[in-house]
Amino acid sequence: MTGGPATPAPSIVPAPRQAPDALVEYLLRLGDDRLVLGHRLSEWCGHGPILEEDIALSNVALDLLGQATMFLRLAGQVEGRGRDEDALAYFREVVDFRNCQLVELPNGDFGFTIARQFLFDVHAVVVLDALSRSGNAELAAIAAKSLKEAKYHVRHSGEWVLKLGDGTAESHQRIQRAFDALWRFTPELFAADVVDAAMLAAGVGPDLAALQAVWDGLVRDVVERATLSLPHAAPPIAGRSGRQGSHTEALGHLLAEMQIVARSHPGAKW
Amino acid sequence: MTGGPATPAPSIVPAPRQAPDALVEYLLRLGDDRLVLGHRLSEWCGHGPILEEDIALSNVALDLLGQATMFLRLAGQVEGRGRDEDALAYFREVVDFRNCQLVELPNGDFGFTIARQFLFDVHAVVVLDALSRSGNAELAAIAAKSLKEAKYHVRHSGEWVLKLGDGTAESHQRIQRAFDALWRFTPELFAADVVDAAMLAAGVGPDLAALQAVWDGLVRDVVERATLSLPHAAPPIAGRSGRQGSHTEALGHLLAEMQIVARSHPGAKW
């Protein structure tokens, strides 16, 4: 835990606006990662080459959408402006989304989907494990529930990484290409900004630098056992991150599709 | 059980080809209904106006795809020509599909999806309940497992029928219109042909005429409580049915989308 900001000095002037805003941002990041990735994975439903795997990926998608619902609902409650999880999911614009860019990338082939999923799943396990001990009891409860699912997800995606990497020449080549293409999106997962610093200082969020080392070790262990390779270091992040609303073109298309029904019938209760 | 064919007379010349073929056809019907409807429902995933309902419908879709997998796997085993559930799902043509036309109809609005689902779910419960006592032990086991899920599904769709029918003027009007449009597709669910007769005679399948009366009573009870109405009688079936491979144009589009990945990489193991 070295390197993080020190515990804030006690003050007789509390800053109530600052803490809730950072918490809302932080919850949106957790929710949006899962909402967007859940939607991406659901695009596989009924399109995979193997029924069983189709069902497995769709189950992961549903878990992620369920987690997104919980995180976004809490974000709406903390925000206190009357937006529920549906308003947050269906009536925000691209620039208001706080997901990392990794999760919004188009599915590509099955190997690409699996590599992206594995990188995210390991991130989810280490982050949710830390958050299950968060000083915010509601967040800790959601994290603990989600962690159980994430542990199953990473076992699934990790086994596929091993199978594809150590499989046929084509499967090996395809998933290696996927990791090569995805690697530059991974630094964003651990790039701490003022929101993360505020969460760490408040005892709500984890020390991302410490988690990144754990993540890196877990990822490399599986990738090497799969006879695949990764660059030694992650590249620096170029420009603004998805955490601040900077997204690839792909997110706009995804949201257009995801939001069309709700926006066509605003306020519809049926 | 009156009206069904009598038990066949014992013969010293068994007809092994006849019985397995009818059983394969019968299993394909059970599997294809669920494969096609599961795919239709999965189209809602990430497109509904309410996150929770999106997830609920997707869960039903996954249950149906899981049931389809079991029925199609058994169909392939009984057929004995080396086709597994994936080969049956992804490498048959439209005319080889044995689902009823009801399940292949495009989703329409949410009310249409719910009305279609409710009509199918009641059918599933009465058929699976009978099949859980089938003389074919493997079929009985799959039916018993599926029945538990179907009972949950019909509770869900039935509650929505009540909510929409007894809801706003618009929701009432929309779901009434859905039932009006869907009604002509319901006789096919219970139209017994030679395959059903063979299954009944062999102690494998139910007496469809008896089940239709139960289905009709269950459907009308909920529809009337929802302040909706149904025609007094179902129209006769016009022309060939989906059970013999006659389908609406919509199935072709659905299969094209569902089968594209598997057909682009035939035999791919990754």
GROMACS .gro file of C-alpha atoms in nm, chain B residues 60-180:
model
  121
  330VAL     CA    1  -3.544  -1.775  -2.017
  331ALA     CA    2  -3.359  -1.779  -2.350
  332LEU     CA    3  -3.066  -1.959  -2.192
  333ASP     CA    4  -3.291  -2.217  -2.029
  334LEU     CA    5  -3.452  -2.285  -2.366
  335LEU     CA    6  -3.116  -2.318  -2.541
  336GLY     CA    7  -3.005  -2.559  -2.269
  337GLN     CA    8  -3.319  -2.768  -2.318
  338ALA     CA    9  -3.268  -2.758  -2.695
  339THR     CA   10  -2.916  -2.888  -2.648
  340MET     CA   11  -3.044  -3.188  -2.452
  341PHE     CA   12  -3.326  -3.274  -2.691
  342LEU     CA   13  -3.110  -3.235  -3.001
  343ARG     CA   14  -2.826  -3.436  -2.852
  344LEU     CA   15  -3.065  -3.721  -2.782
  345ALA     CA   16  -3.211  -3.686  -3.132
  346GLY     CA   17  -2.863  -3.724  -3.278
  347GLN     CA   18  -2.790  -4.028  -3.064
  348VAL     CA   19  -3.114  -4.201  -3.158
  349GLU     CA   20  -3.060  -4.116  -3.523
  350GLY     CA   21  -2.717  -4.281  -3.509
  351ARG     CA   22  -2.572  -4.100  -3.808
  352GLY     CA   23  -2.304  -3.917  -3.618
  353ARG     CA   24  -2.475  -3.580  -3.597
  354ASP     CA   25  -2.440  -3.411  -3.259
  355GLU     CA   26  -2.647  -3.120  -3.130
  356ASP     CA   27  -2.421  -2.864  -3.299
  357ALA     CA   28  -2.447  -3.035  -3.636
  358LEU     CA   29  -2.825  -3.042  -3.598
  359ALA     CA   30  -2.846  -2.679  -3.490
  360TYR     CA   31  -2.605  -2.525  -3.737
  361PHE     CA   32  -2.599  -2.745  -4.045
  362ARG     CA   33  -2.962  -2.817  -4.127
  363GLU     CA   34  -3.159  -2.617  -4.384
  364VAL     CA   35  -3.487  -2.439  -4.320
  365VAL     CA   36  -3.697  -2.727  -4.454
  366ASP     CA   37  -3.530  -2.963  -4.207
  367PHE     CA   38  -3.638  -2.766  -3.904
  368ARG     CA   39  -3.933  -2.907  -3.713
  369ASN     CA   40  -4.033  -2.620  -3.486
  370CYS     CA   41  -4.385  -2.481  -3.483
  371GLN     CA   42  -4.427  -2.151  -3.664
  372LEU     CA   43  -4.531  -1.970  -3.345
  373VAL     CA   44  -4.174  -1.964  -3.212
  374GLU     CA   45  -4.012  -1.834  -3.530
  375LEU     CA   46  -4.225  -1.519  -3.557
  376PRO     CA   47  -4.025  -1.196  -3.522
  377ASN     CA   48  -4.027  -1.045  -3.173
  378GLY     CA   49  -4.249  -0.747  -3.248
  379ASP     CA   50  -4.296  -0.521  -2.947
  380PHE     CA   51  -4.260  -0.633  -2.587
  381GLY     CA   52  -4.629  -0.722  -2.565
  382PHE     CA   53  -4.604  -0.947  -2.868
  383THR     CA   54  -4.299  -1.120  -2.727
  384ILE     CA   55  -4.476  -1.178  -2.396
  385ALA     CA   56  -4.799  -1.307  -2.555
  386ARG     CA   57  -4.603  -1.547  -2.778
  387GLN     CA   58  -4.399  -1.658  -2.479
  388PHE     CA   59  -4.705  -1.717  -2.263
  389LEU     CA   60  -4.880  -1.929  -2.528
  390PHE     CA   61  -4.565  -2.135  -2.570
  391ASP     CA   62  -4.489  -2.161  -2.198
  392VAL     CA   63  -4.832  -2.307  -2.116
  393HIS     CA   64  -4.784  -2.554  -2.401
  394ALA     CA   65  -4.441  -2.643  -2.267
  395VAL     CA   66  -4.569  -2.706  -1.916
  396VAL     CA   67  -4.851  -2.940  -2.019
  397VAL     CA   68  -4.638  -3.128  -2.274
  398LEU     CA   69  -4.331  -3.161  -2.052
  399ASP     CA   70  -4.544  -3.269  -1.758
  400ALA     CA   71  -4.683  -3.555  -1.969
  401LEU     CA   72  -4.340  -3.636  -2.112
  402SER     CA   73  -4.186  -3.657  -1.766
  403ARG     CA   74  -4.384  -3.984  -1.742
  404SER     CA   75  -4.278  -4.102  -2.090
  405GLY     CA   76  -4.194  -4.466  -2.149
  406ASN     CA   77  -3.864  -4.345  -2.293
  407ALA     CA   78  -3.650  -4.296  -1.982
  408GLU     CA   79  -3.401  -4.056  -2.139
  409LEU     CA   80  -3.676  -3.837  -2.278
  410ALA     CA   81  -3.857  -3.849  -1.943
  411ALA     CA   82  -3.544  -3.730  -1.762
  412ILE     CA   83  -3.492  -3.434  -1.997
  413ALA     CA   84  -3.861  -3.346  -1.974
  414ALA     CA   85  -3.857  -3.353  -1.593
  415LYS     CA   86  -3.556  -3.123  -1.581
  416SER     CA   87  -3.708  -2.888  -1.839
  417LEU     CA   88  -4.046  -2.887  -1.666
  418LYS     CA   89  -3.900  -2.719  -1.358
  419GLU     CA   90  -3.774  -2.435  -1.577
  420ALA     CA   91  -4.096  -2.415  -1.779
  421LYS     CA   92  -4.300  -2.369  -1.461
  422TYR     CA   93  -4.088  -2.069  -1.375
  423HIS     CA   94  -4.118  -1.935  -1.731
  424VAL     CA   95  -4.496  -1.952  -1.737
  425ARG     CA   96  -4.520  -1.776  -1.404
  426HIS     CA   97  -4.306  -1.497  -1.544
  427SER     CA   98  -4.487  -1.458  -1.878
  428GLY     CA   99  -4.826  -1.505  -1.713
  429GLU     CA  100  -4.757  -1.226  -1.466
  430TRP     CA  101  -4.663  -1.000  -1.754
  431VAL     CA  102  -4.984  -1.086  -1.940
  432LEU     CA  103  -5.178  -0.977  -1.631
  433LYS     CA  104  -4.968  -0.664  -1.589
  434LEU     CA  105  -4.996  -0.556  -1.953
  435GLY     CA  106  -5.359  -0.655  -2.002
  436ASP     CA  107  -5.470  -0.486  -1.683
  437GLY     CA  108  -5.223  -0.197  -1.722
  438THR     CA  109  -5.241   0.120  -1.928
  439ALA     CA  110  -5.477   0.163  -2.221
  440GLU     CA  111  -5.182   0.134  -2.456
  441SER     CA  112  -5.039  -0.180  -2.297
  442HIS     CA  113  -5.384  -0.341  -2.300
  443GLN     CA  114  -5.439  -0.257  -2.665
  444ARG     CA  115  -5.095  -0.379  -2.769
  445ILE     CA  116  -5.111  -0.718  -2.600
  446GLN     CA  117  -5.470  -0.772  -2.717
  447ARG     CA  118  -5.350  -0.707  -3.071
  448ALA     CA  119  -5.068  -0.956  -3.010
  449PHE     CA  120  -5.305  -1.233  -2.898
  450ASP     CA  121  -5.532  -1.161  -3.196
   0.00000   0.00000   0.00000
